[in-house]
mmCIF file of C-alpha atoms in Angstrom:
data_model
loop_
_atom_site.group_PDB
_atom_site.id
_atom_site.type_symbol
_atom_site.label_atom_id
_atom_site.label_comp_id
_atom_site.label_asym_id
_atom_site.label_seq_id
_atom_site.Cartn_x
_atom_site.Cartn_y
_atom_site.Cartn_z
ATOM 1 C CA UNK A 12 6.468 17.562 16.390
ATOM 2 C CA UNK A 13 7.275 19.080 13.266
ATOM 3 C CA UNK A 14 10.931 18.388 13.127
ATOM 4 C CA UNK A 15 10.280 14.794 14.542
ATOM 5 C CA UNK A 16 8.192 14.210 11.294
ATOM 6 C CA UNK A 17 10.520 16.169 9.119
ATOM 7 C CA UNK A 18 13.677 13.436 10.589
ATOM 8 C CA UNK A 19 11.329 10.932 10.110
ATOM 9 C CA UNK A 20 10.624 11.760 6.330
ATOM 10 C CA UNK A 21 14.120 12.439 5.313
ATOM 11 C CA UNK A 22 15.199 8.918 7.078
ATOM 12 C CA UNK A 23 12.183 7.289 4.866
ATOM 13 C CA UNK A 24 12.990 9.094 1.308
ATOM 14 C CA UNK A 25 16.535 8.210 1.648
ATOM 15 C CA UNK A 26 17.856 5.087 3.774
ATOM 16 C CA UNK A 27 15.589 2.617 1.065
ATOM 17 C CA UNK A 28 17.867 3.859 -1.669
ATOM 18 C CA UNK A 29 20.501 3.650 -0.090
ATOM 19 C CA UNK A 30 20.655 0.863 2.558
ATOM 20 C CA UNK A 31 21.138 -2.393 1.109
ATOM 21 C CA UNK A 32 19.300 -4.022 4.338
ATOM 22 C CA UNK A 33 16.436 -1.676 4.481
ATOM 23 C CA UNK A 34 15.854 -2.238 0.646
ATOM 24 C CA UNK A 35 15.457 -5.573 0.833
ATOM 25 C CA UNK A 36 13.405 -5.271 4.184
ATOM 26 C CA UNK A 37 10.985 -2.300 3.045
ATOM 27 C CA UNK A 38 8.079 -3.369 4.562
ATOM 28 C CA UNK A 39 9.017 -4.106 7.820
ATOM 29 C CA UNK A 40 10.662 -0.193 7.717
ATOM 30 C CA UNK A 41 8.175 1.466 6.596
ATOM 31 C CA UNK A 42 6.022 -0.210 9.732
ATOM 32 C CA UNK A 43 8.634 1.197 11.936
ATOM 33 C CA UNK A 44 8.689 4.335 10.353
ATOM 34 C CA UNK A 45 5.008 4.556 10.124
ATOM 35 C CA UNK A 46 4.398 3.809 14.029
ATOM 36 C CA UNK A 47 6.842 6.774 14.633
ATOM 37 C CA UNK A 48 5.068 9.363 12.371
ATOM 38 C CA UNK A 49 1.935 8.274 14.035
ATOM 39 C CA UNK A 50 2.968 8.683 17.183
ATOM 40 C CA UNK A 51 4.617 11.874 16.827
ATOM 41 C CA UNK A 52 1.334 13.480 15.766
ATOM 42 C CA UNK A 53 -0.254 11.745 18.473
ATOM 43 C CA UNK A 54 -2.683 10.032 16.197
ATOM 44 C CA UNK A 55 -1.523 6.533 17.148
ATOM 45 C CA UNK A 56 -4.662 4.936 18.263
ATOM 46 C CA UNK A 57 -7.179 1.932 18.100
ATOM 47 C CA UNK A 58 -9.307 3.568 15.368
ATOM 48 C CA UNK A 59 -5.687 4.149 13.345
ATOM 49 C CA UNK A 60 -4.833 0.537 13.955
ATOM 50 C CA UNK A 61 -8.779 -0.645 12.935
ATOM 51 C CA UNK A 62 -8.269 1.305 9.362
ATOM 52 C CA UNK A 63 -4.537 0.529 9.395
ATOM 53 C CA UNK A 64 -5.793 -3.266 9.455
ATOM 54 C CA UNK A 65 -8.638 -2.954 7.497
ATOM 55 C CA UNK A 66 -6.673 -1.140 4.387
ATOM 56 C CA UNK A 67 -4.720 -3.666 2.438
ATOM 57 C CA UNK A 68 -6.899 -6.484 2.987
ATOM 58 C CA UNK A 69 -9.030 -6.058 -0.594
ATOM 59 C CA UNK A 70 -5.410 -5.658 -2.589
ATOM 60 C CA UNK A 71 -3.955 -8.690 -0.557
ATOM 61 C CA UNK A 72 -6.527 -10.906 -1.640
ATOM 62 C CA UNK A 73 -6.238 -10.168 -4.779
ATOM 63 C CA UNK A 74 -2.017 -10.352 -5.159
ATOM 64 C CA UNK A 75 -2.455 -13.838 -3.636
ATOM 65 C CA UNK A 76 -5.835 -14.911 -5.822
ATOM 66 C CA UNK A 77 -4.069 -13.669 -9.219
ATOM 67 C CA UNK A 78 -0.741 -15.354 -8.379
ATOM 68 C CA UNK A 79 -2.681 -18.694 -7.654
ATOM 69 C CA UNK A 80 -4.620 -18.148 -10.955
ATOM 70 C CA UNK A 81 -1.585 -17.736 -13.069
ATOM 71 C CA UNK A 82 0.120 -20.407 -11.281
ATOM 72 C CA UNK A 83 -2.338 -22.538 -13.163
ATOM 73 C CA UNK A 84 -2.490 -21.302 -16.532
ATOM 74 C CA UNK A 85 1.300 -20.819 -16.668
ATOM 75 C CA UNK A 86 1.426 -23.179 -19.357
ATOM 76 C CA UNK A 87 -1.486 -22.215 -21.656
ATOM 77 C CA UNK A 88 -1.160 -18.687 -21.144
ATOM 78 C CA UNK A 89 2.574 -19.224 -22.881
ATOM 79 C CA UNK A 90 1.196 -21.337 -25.714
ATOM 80 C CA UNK A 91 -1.370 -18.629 -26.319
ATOM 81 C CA UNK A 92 1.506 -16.059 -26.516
ATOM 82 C CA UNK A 93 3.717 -17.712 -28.782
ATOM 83 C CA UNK A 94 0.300 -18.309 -31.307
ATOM 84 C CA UNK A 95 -0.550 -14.747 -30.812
ATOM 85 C CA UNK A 96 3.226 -13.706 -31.700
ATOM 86 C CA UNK A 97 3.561 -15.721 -34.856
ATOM 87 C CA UNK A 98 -0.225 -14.843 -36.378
ATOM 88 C CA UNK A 99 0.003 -10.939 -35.838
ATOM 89 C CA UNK A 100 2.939 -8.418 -37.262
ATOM 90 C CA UNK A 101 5.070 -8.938 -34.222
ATOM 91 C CA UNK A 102 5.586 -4.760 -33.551
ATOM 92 C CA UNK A 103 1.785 -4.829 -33.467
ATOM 93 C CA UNK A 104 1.600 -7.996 -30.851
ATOM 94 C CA UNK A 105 4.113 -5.736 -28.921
ATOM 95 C CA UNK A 106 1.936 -2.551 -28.990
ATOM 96 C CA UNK A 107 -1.152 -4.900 -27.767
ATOM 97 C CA UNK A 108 0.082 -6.577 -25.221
ATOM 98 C CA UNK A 109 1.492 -3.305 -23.226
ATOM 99 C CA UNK A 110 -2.201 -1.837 -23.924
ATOM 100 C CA UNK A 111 -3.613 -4.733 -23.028
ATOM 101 C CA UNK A 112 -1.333 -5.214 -19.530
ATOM 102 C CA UNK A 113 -2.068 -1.697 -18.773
ATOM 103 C CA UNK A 114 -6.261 -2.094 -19.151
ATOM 104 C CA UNK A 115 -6.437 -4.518 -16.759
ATOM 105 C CA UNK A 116 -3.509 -4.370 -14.090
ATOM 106 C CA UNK A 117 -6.396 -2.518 -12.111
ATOM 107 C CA UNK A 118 -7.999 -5.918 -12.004
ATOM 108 C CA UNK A 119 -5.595 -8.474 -11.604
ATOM 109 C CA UNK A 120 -2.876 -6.121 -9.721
ATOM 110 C CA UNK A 121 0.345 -4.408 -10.614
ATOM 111 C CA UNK A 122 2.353 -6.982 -9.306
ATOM 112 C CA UNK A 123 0.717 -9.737 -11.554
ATOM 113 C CA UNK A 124 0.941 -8.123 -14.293
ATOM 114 C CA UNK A 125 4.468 -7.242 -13.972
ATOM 115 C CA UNK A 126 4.532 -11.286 -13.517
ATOM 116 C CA UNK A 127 2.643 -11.620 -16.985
ATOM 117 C CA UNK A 128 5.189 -9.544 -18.714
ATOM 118 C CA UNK A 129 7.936 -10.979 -17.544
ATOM 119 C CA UNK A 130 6.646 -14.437 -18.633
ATOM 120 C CA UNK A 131 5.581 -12.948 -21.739
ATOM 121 C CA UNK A 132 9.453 -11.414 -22.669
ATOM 122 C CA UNK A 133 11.268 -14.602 -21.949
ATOM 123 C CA UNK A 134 8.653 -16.598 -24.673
ATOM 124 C CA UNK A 135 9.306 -14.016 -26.989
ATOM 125 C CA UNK A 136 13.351 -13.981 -26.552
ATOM 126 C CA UNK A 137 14.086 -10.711 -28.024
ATOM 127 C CA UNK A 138 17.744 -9.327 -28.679
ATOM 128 C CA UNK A 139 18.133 -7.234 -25.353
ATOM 129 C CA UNK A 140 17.920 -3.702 -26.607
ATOM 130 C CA UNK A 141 14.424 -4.407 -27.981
ATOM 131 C CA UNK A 142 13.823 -6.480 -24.889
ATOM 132 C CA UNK A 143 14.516 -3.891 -22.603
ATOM 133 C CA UNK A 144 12.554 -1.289 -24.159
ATOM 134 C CA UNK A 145 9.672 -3.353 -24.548
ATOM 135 C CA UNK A 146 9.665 -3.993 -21.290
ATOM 136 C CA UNK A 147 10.019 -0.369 -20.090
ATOM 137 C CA UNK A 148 7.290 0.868 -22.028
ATOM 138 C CA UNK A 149 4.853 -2.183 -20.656
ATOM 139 C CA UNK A 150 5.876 -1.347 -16.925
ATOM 140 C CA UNK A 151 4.573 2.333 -17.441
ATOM 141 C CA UNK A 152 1.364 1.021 -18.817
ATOM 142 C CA UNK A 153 0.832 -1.164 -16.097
ATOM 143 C CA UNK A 154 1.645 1.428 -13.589
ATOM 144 C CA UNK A 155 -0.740 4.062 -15.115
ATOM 145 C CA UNK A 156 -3.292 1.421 -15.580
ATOM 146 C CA UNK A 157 -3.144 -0.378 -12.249
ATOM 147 C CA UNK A 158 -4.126 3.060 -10.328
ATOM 148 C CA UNK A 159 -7.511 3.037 -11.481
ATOM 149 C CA UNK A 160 -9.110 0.657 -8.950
ATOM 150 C CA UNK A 161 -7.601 -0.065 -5.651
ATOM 151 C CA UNK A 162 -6.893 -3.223 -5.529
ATOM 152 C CA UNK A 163 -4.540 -2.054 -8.953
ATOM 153 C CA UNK A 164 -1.630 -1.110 -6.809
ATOM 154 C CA UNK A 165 -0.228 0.160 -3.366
ATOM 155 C CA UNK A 166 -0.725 3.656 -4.439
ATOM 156 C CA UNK A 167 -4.537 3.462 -5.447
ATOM 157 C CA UNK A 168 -5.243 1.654 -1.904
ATOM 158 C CA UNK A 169 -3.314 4.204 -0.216
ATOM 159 C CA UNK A 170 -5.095 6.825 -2.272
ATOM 160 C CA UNK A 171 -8.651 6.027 -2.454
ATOM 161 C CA UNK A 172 -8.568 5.015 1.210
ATOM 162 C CA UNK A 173 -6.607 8.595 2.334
ATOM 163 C CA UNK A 174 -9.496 10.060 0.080
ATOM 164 C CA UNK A 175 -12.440 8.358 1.554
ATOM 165 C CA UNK A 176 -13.744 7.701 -1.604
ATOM 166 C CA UNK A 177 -15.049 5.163 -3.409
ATOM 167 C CA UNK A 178 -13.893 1.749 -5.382
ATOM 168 C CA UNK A 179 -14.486 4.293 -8.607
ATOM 169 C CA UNK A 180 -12.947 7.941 -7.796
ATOM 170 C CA UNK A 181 -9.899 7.627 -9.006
ATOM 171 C CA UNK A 182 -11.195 5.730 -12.781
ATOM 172 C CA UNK A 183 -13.312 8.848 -12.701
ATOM 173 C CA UNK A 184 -11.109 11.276 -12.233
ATOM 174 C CA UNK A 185 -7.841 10.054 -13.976
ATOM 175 C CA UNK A 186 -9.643 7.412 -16.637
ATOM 176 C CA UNK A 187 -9.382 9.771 -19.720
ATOM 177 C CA UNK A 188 -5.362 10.628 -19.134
ATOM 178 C CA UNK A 189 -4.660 7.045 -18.109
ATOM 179 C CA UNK A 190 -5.920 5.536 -20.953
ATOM 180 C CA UNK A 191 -4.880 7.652 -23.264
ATOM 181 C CA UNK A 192 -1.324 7.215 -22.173
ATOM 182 C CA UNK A 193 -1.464 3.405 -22.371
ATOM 183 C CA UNK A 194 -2.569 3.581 -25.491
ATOM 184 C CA UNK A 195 0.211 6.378 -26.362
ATOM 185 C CA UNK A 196 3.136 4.157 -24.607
ATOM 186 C CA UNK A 197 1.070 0.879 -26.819
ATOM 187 C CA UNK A 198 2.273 3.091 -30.295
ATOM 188 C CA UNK A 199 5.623 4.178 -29.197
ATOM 189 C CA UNK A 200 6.397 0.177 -29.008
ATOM 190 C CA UNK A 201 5.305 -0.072 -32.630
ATOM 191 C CA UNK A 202 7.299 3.030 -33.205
ATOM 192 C CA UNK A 203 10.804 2.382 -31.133
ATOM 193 C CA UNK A 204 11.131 -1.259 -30.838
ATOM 194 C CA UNK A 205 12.868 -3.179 -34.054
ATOM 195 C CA UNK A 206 13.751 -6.222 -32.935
ATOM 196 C CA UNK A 207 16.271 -8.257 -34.515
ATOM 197 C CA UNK A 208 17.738 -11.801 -34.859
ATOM 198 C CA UNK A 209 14.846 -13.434 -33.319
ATOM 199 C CA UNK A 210 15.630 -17.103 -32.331
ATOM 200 C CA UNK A 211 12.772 -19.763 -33.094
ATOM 201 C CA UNK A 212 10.118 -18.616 -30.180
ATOM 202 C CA UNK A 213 9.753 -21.630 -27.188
ATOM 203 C CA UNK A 214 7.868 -21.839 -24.334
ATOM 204 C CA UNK A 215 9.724 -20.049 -21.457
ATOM 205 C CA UNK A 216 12.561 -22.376 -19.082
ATOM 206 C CA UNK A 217 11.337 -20.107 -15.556
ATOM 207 C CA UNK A 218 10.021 -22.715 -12.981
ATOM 208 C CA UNK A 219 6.344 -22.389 -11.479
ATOM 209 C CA UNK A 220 5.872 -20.212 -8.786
ATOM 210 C CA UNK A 221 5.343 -21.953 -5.355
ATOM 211 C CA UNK A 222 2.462 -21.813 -3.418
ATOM 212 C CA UNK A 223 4.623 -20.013 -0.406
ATOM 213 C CA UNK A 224 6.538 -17.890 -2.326
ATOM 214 C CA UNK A 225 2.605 -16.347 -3.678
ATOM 215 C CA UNK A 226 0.927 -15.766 0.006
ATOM 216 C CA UNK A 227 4.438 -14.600 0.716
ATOM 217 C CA UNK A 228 4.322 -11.824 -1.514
ATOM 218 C CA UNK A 229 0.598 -11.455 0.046
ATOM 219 C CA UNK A 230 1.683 -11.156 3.079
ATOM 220 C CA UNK A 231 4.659 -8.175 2.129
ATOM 221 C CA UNK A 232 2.473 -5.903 -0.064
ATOM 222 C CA UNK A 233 -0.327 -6.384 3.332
ATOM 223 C CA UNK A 234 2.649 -5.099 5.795
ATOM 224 C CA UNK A 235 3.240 -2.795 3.087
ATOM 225 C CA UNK A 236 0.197 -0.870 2.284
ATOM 226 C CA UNK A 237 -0.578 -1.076 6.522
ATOM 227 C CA UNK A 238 2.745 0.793 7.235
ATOM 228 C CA UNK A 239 2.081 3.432 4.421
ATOM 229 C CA UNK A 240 -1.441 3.919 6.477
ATOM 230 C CA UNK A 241 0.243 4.656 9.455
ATOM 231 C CA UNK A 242 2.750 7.019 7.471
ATOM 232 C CA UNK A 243 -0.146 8.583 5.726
ATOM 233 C CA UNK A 244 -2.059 9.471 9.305
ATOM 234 C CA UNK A 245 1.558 10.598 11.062
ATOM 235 C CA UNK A 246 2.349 13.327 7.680
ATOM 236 C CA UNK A 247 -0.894 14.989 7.794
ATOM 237 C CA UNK A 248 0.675 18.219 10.015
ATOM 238 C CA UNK A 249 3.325 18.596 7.664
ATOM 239 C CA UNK A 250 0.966 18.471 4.444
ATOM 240 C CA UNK A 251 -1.593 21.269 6.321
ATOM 241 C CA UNK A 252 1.632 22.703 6.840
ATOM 242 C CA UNK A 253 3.445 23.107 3.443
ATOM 243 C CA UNK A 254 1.749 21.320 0.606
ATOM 244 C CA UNK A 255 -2.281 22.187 0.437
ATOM 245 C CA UNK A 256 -1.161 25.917 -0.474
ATOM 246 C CA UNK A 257 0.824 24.603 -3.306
ATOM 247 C CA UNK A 258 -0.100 25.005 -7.199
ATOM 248 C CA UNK A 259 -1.376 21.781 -8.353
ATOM 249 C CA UNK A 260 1.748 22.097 -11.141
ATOM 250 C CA UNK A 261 4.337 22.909 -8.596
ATOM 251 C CA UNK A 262 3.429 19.797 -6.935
ATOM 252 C CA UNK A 263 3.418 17.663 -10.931
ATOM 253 C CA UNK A 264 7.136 18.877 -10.761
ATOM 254 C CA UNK A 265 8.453 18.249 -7.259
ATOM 255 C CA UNK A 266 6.923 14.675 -7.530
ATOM 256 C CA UNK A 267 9.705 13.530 -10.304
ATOM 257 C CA UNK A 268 11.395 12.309 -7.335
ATOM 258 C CA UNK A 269 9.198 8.813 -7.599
ATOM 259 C CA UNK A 270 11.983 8.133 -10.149
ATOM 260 C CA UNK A 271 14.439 7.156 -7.560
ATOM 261 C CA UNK A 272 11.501 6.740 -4.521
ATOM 262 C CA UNK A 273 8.324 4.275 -3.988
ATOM 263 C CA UNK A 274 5.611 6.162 -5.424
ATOM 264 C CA UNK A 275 3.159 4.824 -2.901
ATOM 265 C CA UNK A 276 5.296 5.552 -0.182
ATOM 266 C CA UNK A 277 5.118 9.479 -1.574
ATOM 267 C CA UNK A 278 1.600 9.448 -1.725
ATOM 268 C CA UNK A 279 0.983 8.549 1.380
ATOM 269 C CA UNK A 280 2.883 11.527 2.505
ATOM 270 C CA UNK A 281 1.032 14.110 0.174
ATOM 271 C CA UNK A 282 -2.260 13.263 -0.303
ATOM 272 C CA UNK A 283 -5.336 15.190 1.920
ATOM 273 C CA UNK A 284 -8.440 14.920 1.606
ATOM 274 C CA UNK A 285 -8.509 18.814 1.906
ATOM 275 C CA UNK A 286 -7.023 19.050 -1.486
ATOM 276 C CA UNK A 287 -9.173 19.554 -4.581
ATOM 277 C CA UNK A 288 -9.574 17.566 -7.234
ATOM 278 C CA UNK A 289 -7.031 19.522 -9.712
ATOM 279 C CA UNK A 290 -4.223 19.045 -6.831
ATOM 280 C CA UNK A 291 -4.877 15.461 -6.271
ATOM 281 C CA UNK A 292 -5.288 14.645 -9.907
ATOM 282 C CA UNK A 293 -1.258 16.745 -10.779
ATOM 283 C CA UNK A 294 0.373 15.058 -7.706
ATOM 284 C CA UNK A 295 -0.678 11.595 -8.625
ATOM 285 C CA UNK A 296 0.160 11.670 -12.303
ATOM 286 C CA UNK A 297 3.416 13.089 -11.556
ATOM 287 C CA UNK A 298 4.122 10.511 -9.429
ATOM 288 C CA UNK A 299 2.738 7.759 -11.575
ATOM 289 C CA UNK A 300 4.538 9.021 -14.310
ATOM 290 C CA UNK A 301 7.952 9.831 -12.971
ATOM 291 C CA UNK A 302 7.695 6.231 -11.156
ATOM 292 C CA UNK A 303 8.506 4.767 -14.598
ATOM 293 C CA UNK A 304 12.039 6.486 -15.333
ATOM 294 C CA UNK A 305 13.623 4.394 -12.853
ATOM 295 C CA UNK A 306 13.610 0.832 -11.282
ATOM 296 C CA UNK A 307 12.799 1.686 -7.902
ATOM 297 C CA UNK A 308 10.389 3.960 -8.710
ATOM 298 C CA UNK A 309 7.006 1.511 -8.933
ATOM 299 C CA UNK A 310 6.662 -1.880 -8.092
ATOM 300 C CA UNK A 311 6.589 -3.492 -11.864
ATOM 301 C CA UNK A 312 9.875 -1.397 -12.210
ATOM 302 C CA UNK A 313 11.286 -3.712 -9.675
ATOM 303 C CA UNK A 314 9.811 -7.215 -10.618
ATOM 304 C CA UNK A 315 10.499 -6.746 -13.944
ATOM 305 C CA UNK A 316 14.236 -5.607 -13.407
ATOM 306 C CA UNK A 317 15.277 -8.523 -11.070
ATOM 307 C CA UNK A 318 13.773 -11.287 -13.128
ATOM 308 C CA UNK A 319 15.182 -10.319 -16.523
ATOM 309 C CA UNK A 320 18.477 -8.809 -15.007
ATOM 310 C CA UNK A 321 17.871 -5.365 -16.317
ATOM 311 C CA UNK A 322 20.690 -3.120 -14.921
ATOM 312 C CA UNK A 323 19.893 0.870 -13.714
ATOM 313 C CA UNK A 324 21.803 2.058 -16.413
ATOM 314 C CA UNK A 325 19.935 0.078 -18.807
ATOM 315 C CA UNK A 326 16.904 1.153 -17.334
ATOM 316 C CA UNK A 327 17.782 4.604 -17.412
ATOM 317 C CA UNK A 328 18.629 4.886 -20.973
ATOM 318 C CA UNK A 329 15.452 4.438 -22.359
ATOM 319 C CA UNK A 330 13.360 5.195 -18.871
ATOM 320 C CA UNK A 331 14.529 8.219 -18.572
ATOM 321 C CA UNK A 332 13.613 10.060 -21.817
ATOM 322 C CA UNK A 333 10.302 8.597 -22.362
ATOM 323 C CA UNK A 334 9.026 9.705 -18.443
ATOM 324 C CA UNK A 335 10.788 13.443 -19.508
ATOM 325 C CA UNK A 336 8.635 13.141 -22.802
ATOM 326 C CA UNK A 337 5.696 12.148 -21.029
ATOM 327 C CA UNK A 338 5.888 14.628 -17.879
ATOM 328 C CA UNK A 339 6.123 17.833 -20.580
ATOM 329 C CA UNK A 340 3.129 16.423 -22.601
ATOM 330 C CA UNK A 341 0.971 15.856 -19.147
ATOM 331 C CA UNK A 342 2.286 18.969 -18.090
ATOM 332 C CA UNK A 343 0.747 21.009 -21.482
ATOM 333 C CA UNK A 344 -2.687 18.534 -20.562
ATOM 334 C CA UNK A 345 -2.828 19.591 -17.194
ATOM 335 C CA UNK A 346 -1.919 23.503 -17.995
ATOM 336 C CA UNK A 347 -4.646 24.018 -20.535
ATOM 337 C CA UNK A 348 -7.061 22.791 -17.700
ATOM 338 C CA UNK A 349 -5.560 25.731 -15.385
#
């Protein structure tokens, strides 16, 4: 069983990053994937299927309700953004807006708000260096923000559902760090960013979303979130097996591999409920952390990449660092707790 799971994990880390196919198709091979791990341990069975079901339907609804919802106020929202932009110091605007997309991507989803920003950078039209690190910073807000509810993102579903806890665990037991680094990322903008040679700000040229393409994406981050259910259930030998013993900061470390990897597919691989609290709370800010440094580490990583044609090495310039800079000053957080 063991080294079934083991093939299975290695095949599940590795073939998205580098199988052009199975990256575009991730959904549909994590489901595969999951199925196998489930029936490897045996656990395959009409109560996993129930919860496997019952899972992404609160984070679904929302994804598709938000998209519909923006779909309308498209226009408005961009008017309001180009007011905002030319009333407050624009470094300032910058530094708001990231803390602002980070408060409430719980609420209206990492995936929307990733939309938001996107909108939001092609209003302001930004030279690209200042457009790219604006951008970076914002997508590490929004993925620390959005795990605080879960309906925020794939990784707080996964999470709080793993967990058997309730809509408000993980706000209570991550709130204080995750705020305080949306706010820190919020400063750095004001700090980093100087933009320069600003054209005359206009509403944005993109094109309305269509109704298909939203309950489309619906319907992928439901397949999604359901296969990393079934992957979840399947990896529970191996965690009993290797991880529970681990030192909470051993595991901070070993998750900086959510750079290059889905950081909801990881934690559906880690998390136990027979971990404590000081375990669970290191192994998901590592991930959410590391997640940021590259594009296919989170979700708004990804969005935000392929609509504003932000290259890896692009990314990783100015990714990279500020996750390094952020993992050490977690790390000295989470230490002094020890």
């Amino acid at each position: 069983m063991v080294v079934g799971l083991l093939i299975i994990l290695v095949l599940v880390l590795f073939l998205p990053f580098t199988v052009s196919p199975i990256e575009r198709n991730l959904e549909l091979f994590l489901f595969v994937m999951g199925c196998g791990a489930a029936f490897v341990s045996g656990v395959l069975d009409p109560e996993l299927w129930m919860q496997a079901v019952r899972d992404p339907l609160h984070i679904t609804l929302a994804v598709i309700v938000a998209g519909i919802l923006f779909r309308w106020l498209r226009k408005p929202f961009e008017k309001t953004v180009l007011s905002g932009s030319r009333i407050i110091p624009f470094r300032l605007f910058l530094a708001l807006v990231i803390m602002a997309l980070g408060l409430i991507s719980s609420m209206i989803t990492a995936i929307i708000a990733a939309l938001v920003l996107v909108a939001i950078a092609s209003v302001l039209q930004m030279d690209r260096q200042s457009e790219i690190c604006f951008v970076i910073l914002a997508c590490y807000s929004i993925g620390l923000g959005a795990v605080l509810t879960p309906i925020g993102e794939p990784l707080s579903t996964i999470a709080t559902n793993k967990l058997n806890e309730d809509f408000y665990y993980l706000m209570n037991l991550l709130g204080a760090d995750i705020v305080a680094g949306i706010f820190a990322f919020g400063v750095l903008a004001i700090l980093l960013i100087r933009p320069r040679n600003r054209s005359l700000l206009r509403p944005s040229k993109q094109t309305a979303e269509s109704y298909i393409s939203i309950l489309g994406r619906g319907l992928k981050v439901y397949v999604f979130v359901l296969a990393l259910t079934l992957l979840g259930a399947g990896f529970e030998p191996l965690i009993s097996l290797y991880l529970l013993d681990l030192h909470p900061l051993t595991l901070y470390w070993i998750n900086m591999i959510s750079a290059v990897l889905d950081n909801a597919t990881l934690a559906a691989a880690e998390i136990s409920p027979a971990m404590d609290e000081s375990t669970i709370q290191a192994l998901l800010l590592g991930l959410l952390i590391s997640g940021g440094m590259l594009i296919p580490g989170n979700i708004p990583n990804i969005i935000a990449a392929g609509k504003l044609n932000i290259r890896s090495g692009e990314w990783a310039r100015v990714g990279v660092p500020l996750g390094l800079l952020a993992m050490v000053v977690y790390f000295v957080i989470l230490f002094g707790r020890q």
